[in-house]
Each structure stands twice: as structure tokens, then as C-alpha cells.
Amino acid sequence: MAISAAGVGSGLDVGSILNQLMAVERQPLSRLQEQQKSYQSKLSAFGQLQSAMSKLQDAATALTKSSTFSATTASAGDTKAFTVSSTASAQTGSYNIEVSQLARAQRTATSATTAPDLSGGGSIDITLGTGTPKTVNLAAGGTLQDLRDAINAADAGVSAQIVNNGTVNQLVISSKETGAASAFKLEGFGGLSEFSFDPAAPAGDMVSVQQAKDAKLSIDGLAITRSSNTVSDAIEGVTLTLAKPTESETTMTVARNDETAKKAIDDFAKAYNELNSLIRSQTSYNAETKKAGTLNGDTGVRSIQSQLRGVFANPISGLSGATMLSDAGISIRTDGSMSVDSTKLASALADPSKKIAELFAGNGTVDGFAKTLETRIKDMLATDGLLTSRTDGINRTIKSFDSRIEAFELRLEKVQARYSAQFTALDAAMSSMSTTSAYLTQQLANL
């Protein structure tokens, strides 16, 4: 088979000529790819825009919740005796608290000097409160560890552990819950008869380490009894965690906590400013460098920007308190960003007549600023919303470029094949002509 390479016969740099010709042919393809790349950049920019809008929507949602503006904080006069926490449902005010007794779990143990004899085996009935006894069995020759494990597996409302006091191993049996109702009775049979124990009349080899007791306290002079040291149902919205008895009455205070609202408003302003900054950056145009932002001139972005700014353009009619953001120390700068005057905001939150919660959430009849913004963004981000419609259109355009680019690349392959065939033929013709010329030259020389 003959081996040929374009340009060998003619001496032409066919490879270079082909590359230059194809570079010219590829110029329209490069323009298509650049156009597609610009739409991909727009899609990415809209993705950033969607993320920033979702963040602003979440921040607006936080301002529509009543708990944001009704948060409370509670403090205890004697934190060594008890700690306290409160929720939005707690009423502000002061309470006199006196703790006289903590809730305790019953704890019973075997002798501190003599190890129990388990060689004969037997059974123990465990009765928790007024419940039905549960039986624990131990085979003859069983160990103290075996008895401990059997008690723990019985689901009798008690737990067992082994403690070495330095002289002997003691089996300690404890109620799983505190309170007088969690007291338990033990009745041993057979070789475990020495494990019998009645908290009402302690006797025998088992000893009482701790009695089951209810917590006792008074709130503003009212006697309160609970089975647990965590008391969350005595004062609405307030949870007391008892740690030790008090020496006398001590004060517990529930006060307004405007820090939650302040933080929510600061977060809202931050999210709004991030979105505003993103829109300004993506739609900018630098006259000196003649460089435009990715979404410069995009009608969809201009519509989003206009709708968001329109939310704050006018006072809200129908509110009995504050009607403008400025009433809460919030202003919109000339560049569209939001500014919060913390001093004015604190003053407005402390003034009940301002009804700052309604300014953001509304009053049930009209929507506040945050509620209106939340709804507007939700509509824009919906499957049939403005943002989705715009990104769907961009995606369709990108896909159309894919098919156009694919078709153009197939055309280029054919063009390159045609050029290659033409130059191969030209090379062969020029090679033949060169051979003929050499032959004629030789024949003329012989004449």
C-alpha cells in the first residue's frame, strides 16, 4: 500500500494551511460558544439572586412571628438554689420563691459490712408505688453481678448498680424517677429473703440510703408540690430547675427580652443589604472601563428590584401604632441599602404604643412590611413566578445553543474533510507535474 502525506510531493505546508483555513471557519462557532457562555453566566447570577432572595424571605418570616417580639428573660435571686428560664408566653413580673425540699429518688442498698449470701438463689418481687409487682429470679450459685443485671432487665422502674465501699461490694437499687410516687418495695423469697425492704418500715439487712420525696416550694405564698425538681407547669411559660432548698424567700423576675427582636431586625437588614448589593453589582455599568455587570439591562432583575423597593415606599394604613420603618429607626439610603439606628429601635421596642410587632407582621387585617415582603418574594420564587420564568427562559436558550453548536461542529468536520481531500488532490497533481517537468528537463538535456 502506498504511503502518502499531504505536502510531501508538492513541498507545501498543507497542515499549516489547513489549520489557518479552519481557524477562519471556526470563528462563527467561537461566537456561538461565547454567547452561550454569557447566558450560562446569567444563569449563575440568577442562582445567586435566588439564594439571596430566599435568605431575605427567611429573615422576613422571622419578623412575622409573634414570639420574636414577645420573648422574655427570667432571672433567679438565688441561682445556687434554682435556675429559671422563660418563653414568650410568660407574663412579665416578679415572684417570691421559697424551696423547702428537693425531689429525691429512693435509694436502697445491701449491708455496708457483710456481702449478701446468694448461693441458694431465689427471687425478689419489686413493687413500684401502687403498681403490680415484677419478679426477678436468680439461679443458685448466681453472683451479685447476675442479680444486678436481672434487676436492670426487669423494667421494674428501678435500676441497680454495684458500689465497692472499700470493705465490701454493695448492691444499690434506685428509683428511676424522683418523687414519693416512685418509692418501691422489695420482697425477697428463698435464698434472697434478706433483700426484703419496706420504705414505710425499714428493717432487716437492706438499708435506706435515700427516701423518695416530692419537691416542695412556695410561689408567692402558695404551696407547690411536684415529683420532679424541674417545675414547668406552675407558672405559665416559666421553668424552674431546683438545685437546693433556699434559706428564705428569694425573688424570681420575668422581664421583656427585646434582644431577640433586635437581632431579627438586624438579620433582616443584613439580608436585605446583601440582596441590594448583589443586584447593584450584577446590573452595574462602568463607563470608564465600559464593563457591564452580568445582568445589566435585564428587565427581570429591574422588576425584582422595583417590587422589593416598592414594599417600603409608603406608610401602612390600618395600623394603630407605627406605620413606617422610620418609626422603628430604620431607613433606606440613597443606594437602596437599609440602615438601622439601634438607639431609636430600642426606644421603639420599649414603647408599647408603637406596636412594632404589628409594623412587621401586621394586625390580622392588614399585612406589615415583613409579611408583605415575605409574600412578594414567595410569589417571585414560585414555580410560576418571575424568577423561575426568567431562569427557565435562559435554560431554553442555553439548550438551543447546544444544538446549534453541535450542528456547526458536524459541519466543520465535513469542511475540514473537504479541504483535506482537495489539498491531497492538489498535492498529488503538483507531485505529478514535478515528475513530468524533471523528465522533460532530462530529455531536453540529452538532445
PDB file of C-alpha atoms in Angstrom, residues 203-302:
ATOM      1  CA  ALA A 203     -35.795  -3.325 108.725  1.00  0.00           C
ATOM      2  CA  GLY A 204     -33.532  -6.238 108.001  1.00  0.00           C
ATOM      3  CA  ASP A 205     -30.283  -6.410 106.065  1.00  0.00           C
ATOM      4  CA  MET A 206     -31.232  -3.816 103.386  1.00  0.00           C
ATOM      5  CA  VAL A 207     -30.617  -0.220 104.431  1.00  0.00           C
ATOM      6  CA  SER A 208     -32.209   3.030 103.290  1.00  0.00           C
ATOM      7  CA  VAL A 209     -29.710   5.335 101.634  1.00  0.00           C
ATOM      8  CA  GLN A 210     -32.241   7.954 100.492  1.00  0.00           C
ATOM      9  CA  GLN A 211     -36.018   8.273 100.808  1.00  0.00           C
ATOM     10  CA  ALA A 212     -38.275   9.050  97.848  1.00  0.00           C
ATOM     11  CA  LYS A 213     -39.542  12.614  98.250  1.00  0.00           C
ATOM     12  CA  ASP A 214     -41.507  15.215  96.323  1.00  0.00           C
ATOM     13  CA  ALA A 215     -40.178  18.698  95.706  1.00  0.00           C
ATOM     14  CA  LYS A 216     -41.827  21.312  97.901  1.00  0.00           C
ATOM     15  CA  LEU A 217     -41.765  25.029  97.267  1.00  0.00           C
ATOM     16  CA  SER A 218     -43.948  28.079  97.556  1.00  0.00           C
ATOM     17  CA  ILE A 219     -44.647  30.677  94.881  1.00  0.00           C
ATOM     18  CA  ASP A 220     -45.950  33.962  96.273  1.00  0.00           C
ATOM     19  CA  GLY A 221     -47.012  32.049  99.361  1.00  0.00           C
ATOM     20  CA  LEU A 222     -48.823  29.283  97.517  1.00  0.00           C
ATOM     21  CA  ALA A 223     -47.627  25.758  98.410  1.00  0.00           C
ATOM     22  CA  ILE A 224     -46.496  23.713  95.404  1.00  0.00           C
ATOM     23  CA  THR A 225     -45.632  20.002  95.368  1.00  0.00           C
ATOM     24  CA  ARG A 226     -44.093  18.250  92.371  1.00  0.00           C
ATOM     25  CA  SER A 227     -42.468  14.852  91.826  1.00  0.00           C
ATOM     26  CA  SER A 228     -39.596  16.395  89.850  1.00  0.00           C
ATOM     27  CA  ASN A 229     -37.063  19.137  90.504  1.00  0.00           C
ATOM     28  CA  THR A 230     -37.950  20.592  87.110  1.00  0.00           C
ATOM     29  CA  VAL A 231     -41.163  22.562  87.575  1.00  0.00           C
ATOM     30  CA  SER A 232     -42.601  23.823  84.289  1.00  0.00           C
ATOM     31  CA  ASP A 233     -46.333  23.861  84.963  1.00  0.00           C
ATOM     32  CA  ALA A 234     -46.631  26.133  87.985  1.00  0.00           C
ATOM     33  CA  ILE A 235     -46.156  29.500  86.226  1.00  0.00           C
ATOM     34  CA  GLU A 236     -47.160  29.706  82.568  1.00  0.00           C
ATOM     35  CA  GLY A 237     -44.129  29.968  80.306  1.00  0.00           C
ATOM     36  CA  VAL A 238     -41.656  29.601  83.204  1.00  0.00           C
ATOM     37  CA  THR A 239     -39.500  26.585  84.057  1.00  0.00           C
ATOM     38  CA  LEU A 240     -37.829  26.319  87.456  1.00  0.00           C
ATOM     39  CA  THR A 241     -34.972  23.877  87.949  1.00  0.00           C
ATOM     40  CA  LEU A 242     -34.458  23.291  91.652  1.00  0.00           C
ATOM     41  CA  ALA A 243     -30.936  22.657  92.965  1.00  0.00           C
ATOM     42  CA  LYS A 244     -31.167  23.048  96.749  1.00  0.00           C
ATOM     43  CA  PRO A 245     -33.503  24.453  99.446  1.00  0.00           C
ATOM     44  CA  THR A 246     -33.447  28.221  99.953  1.00  0.00           C
ATOM     45  CA  GLU A 247     -32.734  29.776 103.327  1.00  0.00           C
ATOM     46  CA  SER A 248     -35.685  32.112 102.874  1.00  0.00           C
ATOM     47  CA  GLU A 249     -37.857  33.592 100.150  1.00  0.00           C
ATOM     48  CA  THR A 250     -35.979  34.832  97.109  1.00  0.00           C
ATOM     49  CA  THR A 251     -37.149  36.801  94.088  1.00  0.00           C
ATOM     50  CA  MET A 252     -37.618  35.470  90.586  1.00  0.00           C
ATOM     51  CA  THR A 253     -38.167  38.058  87.835  1.00  0.00           C
ATOM     52  CA  VAL A 254     -39.548  37.765  84.305  1.00  0.00           C
ATOM     53  CA  ALA A 255     -38.771  40.716  82.053  1.00  0.00           C
ATOM     54  CA  ARG A 256     -39.101  41.664  78.391  1.00  0.00           C
ATOM     55  CA  ASN A 257     -36.280  40.490  76.152  1.00  0.00           C
ATOM     56  CA  ASP A 258     -36.018  42.785  73.170  1.00  0.00           C
ATOM     57  CA  GLU A 259     -32.689  41.298  72.110  1.00  0.00           C
ATOM     58  CA  THR A 260     -34.486  38.622  70.093  1.00  0.00           C
ATOM     59  CA  ALA A 261     -36.389  41.266  68.139  1.00  0.00           C
ATOM     60  CA  LYS A 262     -33.275  43.424  67.706  1.00  0.00           C
ATOM     61  CA  LYS A 263     -31.308  40.515  66.303  1.00  0.00           C
ATOM     62  CA  ALA A 264     -34.147  39.536  63.964  1.00  0.00           C
ATOM     63  CA  ILE A 265     -34.356  43.099  62.628  1.00  0.00           C
ATOM     64  CA  ASP A 266     -30.569  43.312  62.239  1.00  0.00           C
ATOM     65  CA  ASP A 267     -30.590  39.986  60.376  1.00  0.00           C
ATOM     66  CA  PHE A 268     -33.391  41.290  58.158  1.00  0.00           C
ATOM     67  CA  ALA A 269     -31.449  44.461  57.326  1.00  0.00           C
ATOM     68  CA  LYS A 270     -28.303  42.433  56.645  1.00  0.00           C
ATOM     69  CA  ALA A 271     -30.138  40.073  54.276  1.00  0.00           C
ATOM     70  CA  TYR A 272     -31.787  42.999  52.510  1.00  0.00           C
ATOM     71  CA  ASN A 273     -28.452  44.775  52.076  1.00  0.00           C
ATOM     72  CA  GLU A 274     -26.781  41.627  50.725  1.00  0.00           C
ATOM     73  CA  LEU A 275     -29.514  41.301  48.109  1.00  0.00           C
ATOM     74  CA  ASN A 276     -29.363  45.003  47.284  1.00  0.00           C
ATOM     75  CA  SER A 277     -25.583  44.861  46.913  1.00  0.00           C
ATOM     76  CA  LEU A 278     -25.818  41.786  44.677  1.00  0.00           C
ATOM     77  CA  ILE A 279     -28.387  43.422  42.393  1.00  0.00           C
ATOM     78  CA  ARG A 280     -26.346  46.617  42.141  1.00  0.00           C
ATOM     79  CA  SER A 281     -23.220  44.627  41.297  1.00  0.00           C
ATOM     80  CA  GLN A 282     -24.899  42.416  38.706  1.00  0.00           C
ATOM     81  CA  THR A 283     -26.656  45.325  36.952  1.00  0.00           C
ATOM     82  CA  SER A 284     -23.777  47.841  37.129  1.00  0.00           C
ATOM     83  CA  TYR A 285     -22.006  49.549  34.241  1.00  0.00           C
ATOM     84  CA  ASN A 286     -18.562  51.151  34.431  1.00  0.00           C
ATOM     85  CA  ALA A 287     -18.370  53.948  31.868  1.00  0.00           C
ATOM     86  CA  GLU A 288     -14.594  54.185  32.134  1.00  0.00           C
ATOM     87  CA  THR A 289     -13.846  50.516  31.553  1.00  0.00           C
ATOM     88  CA  LYS A 290     -17.049  50.019  29.547  1.00  0.00           C
ATOM     89  CA  LYS A 291     -17.637  46.850  31.519  1.00  0.00           C
ATOM     90  CA  ALA A 292     -21.194  45.851  32.424  1.00  0.00           C
ATOM     91  CA  GLY A 293     -22.473  43.550  35.115  1.00  0.00           C
ATOM     92  CA  THR A 294     -23.753  40.117  34.090  1.00  0.00           C
ATOM     93  CA  LEU A 295     -27.410  41.144  34.439  1.00  0.00           C
ATOM     94  CA  ASN A 296     -27.053  44.711  33.233  1.00  0.00           C
ATOM     95  CA  GLY A 297     -30.176  45.706  31.333  1.00  0.00           C
ATOM     96  CA  ASP A 298     -32.106  42.574  32.342  1.00  0.00           C
ATOM     97  CA  THR A 299     -35.785  43.513  32.656  1.00  0.00           C
ATOM     98  CA  GLY A 300     -36.484  40.680  35.103  1.00  0.00           C
ATOM     99  CA  VAL A 301     -33.926  41.961  37.604  1.00  0.00           C
ATOM    100  CA  ARG A 302     -35.182  45.531  37.264  1.00  0.00           C
TER     101      ARG A 302
END
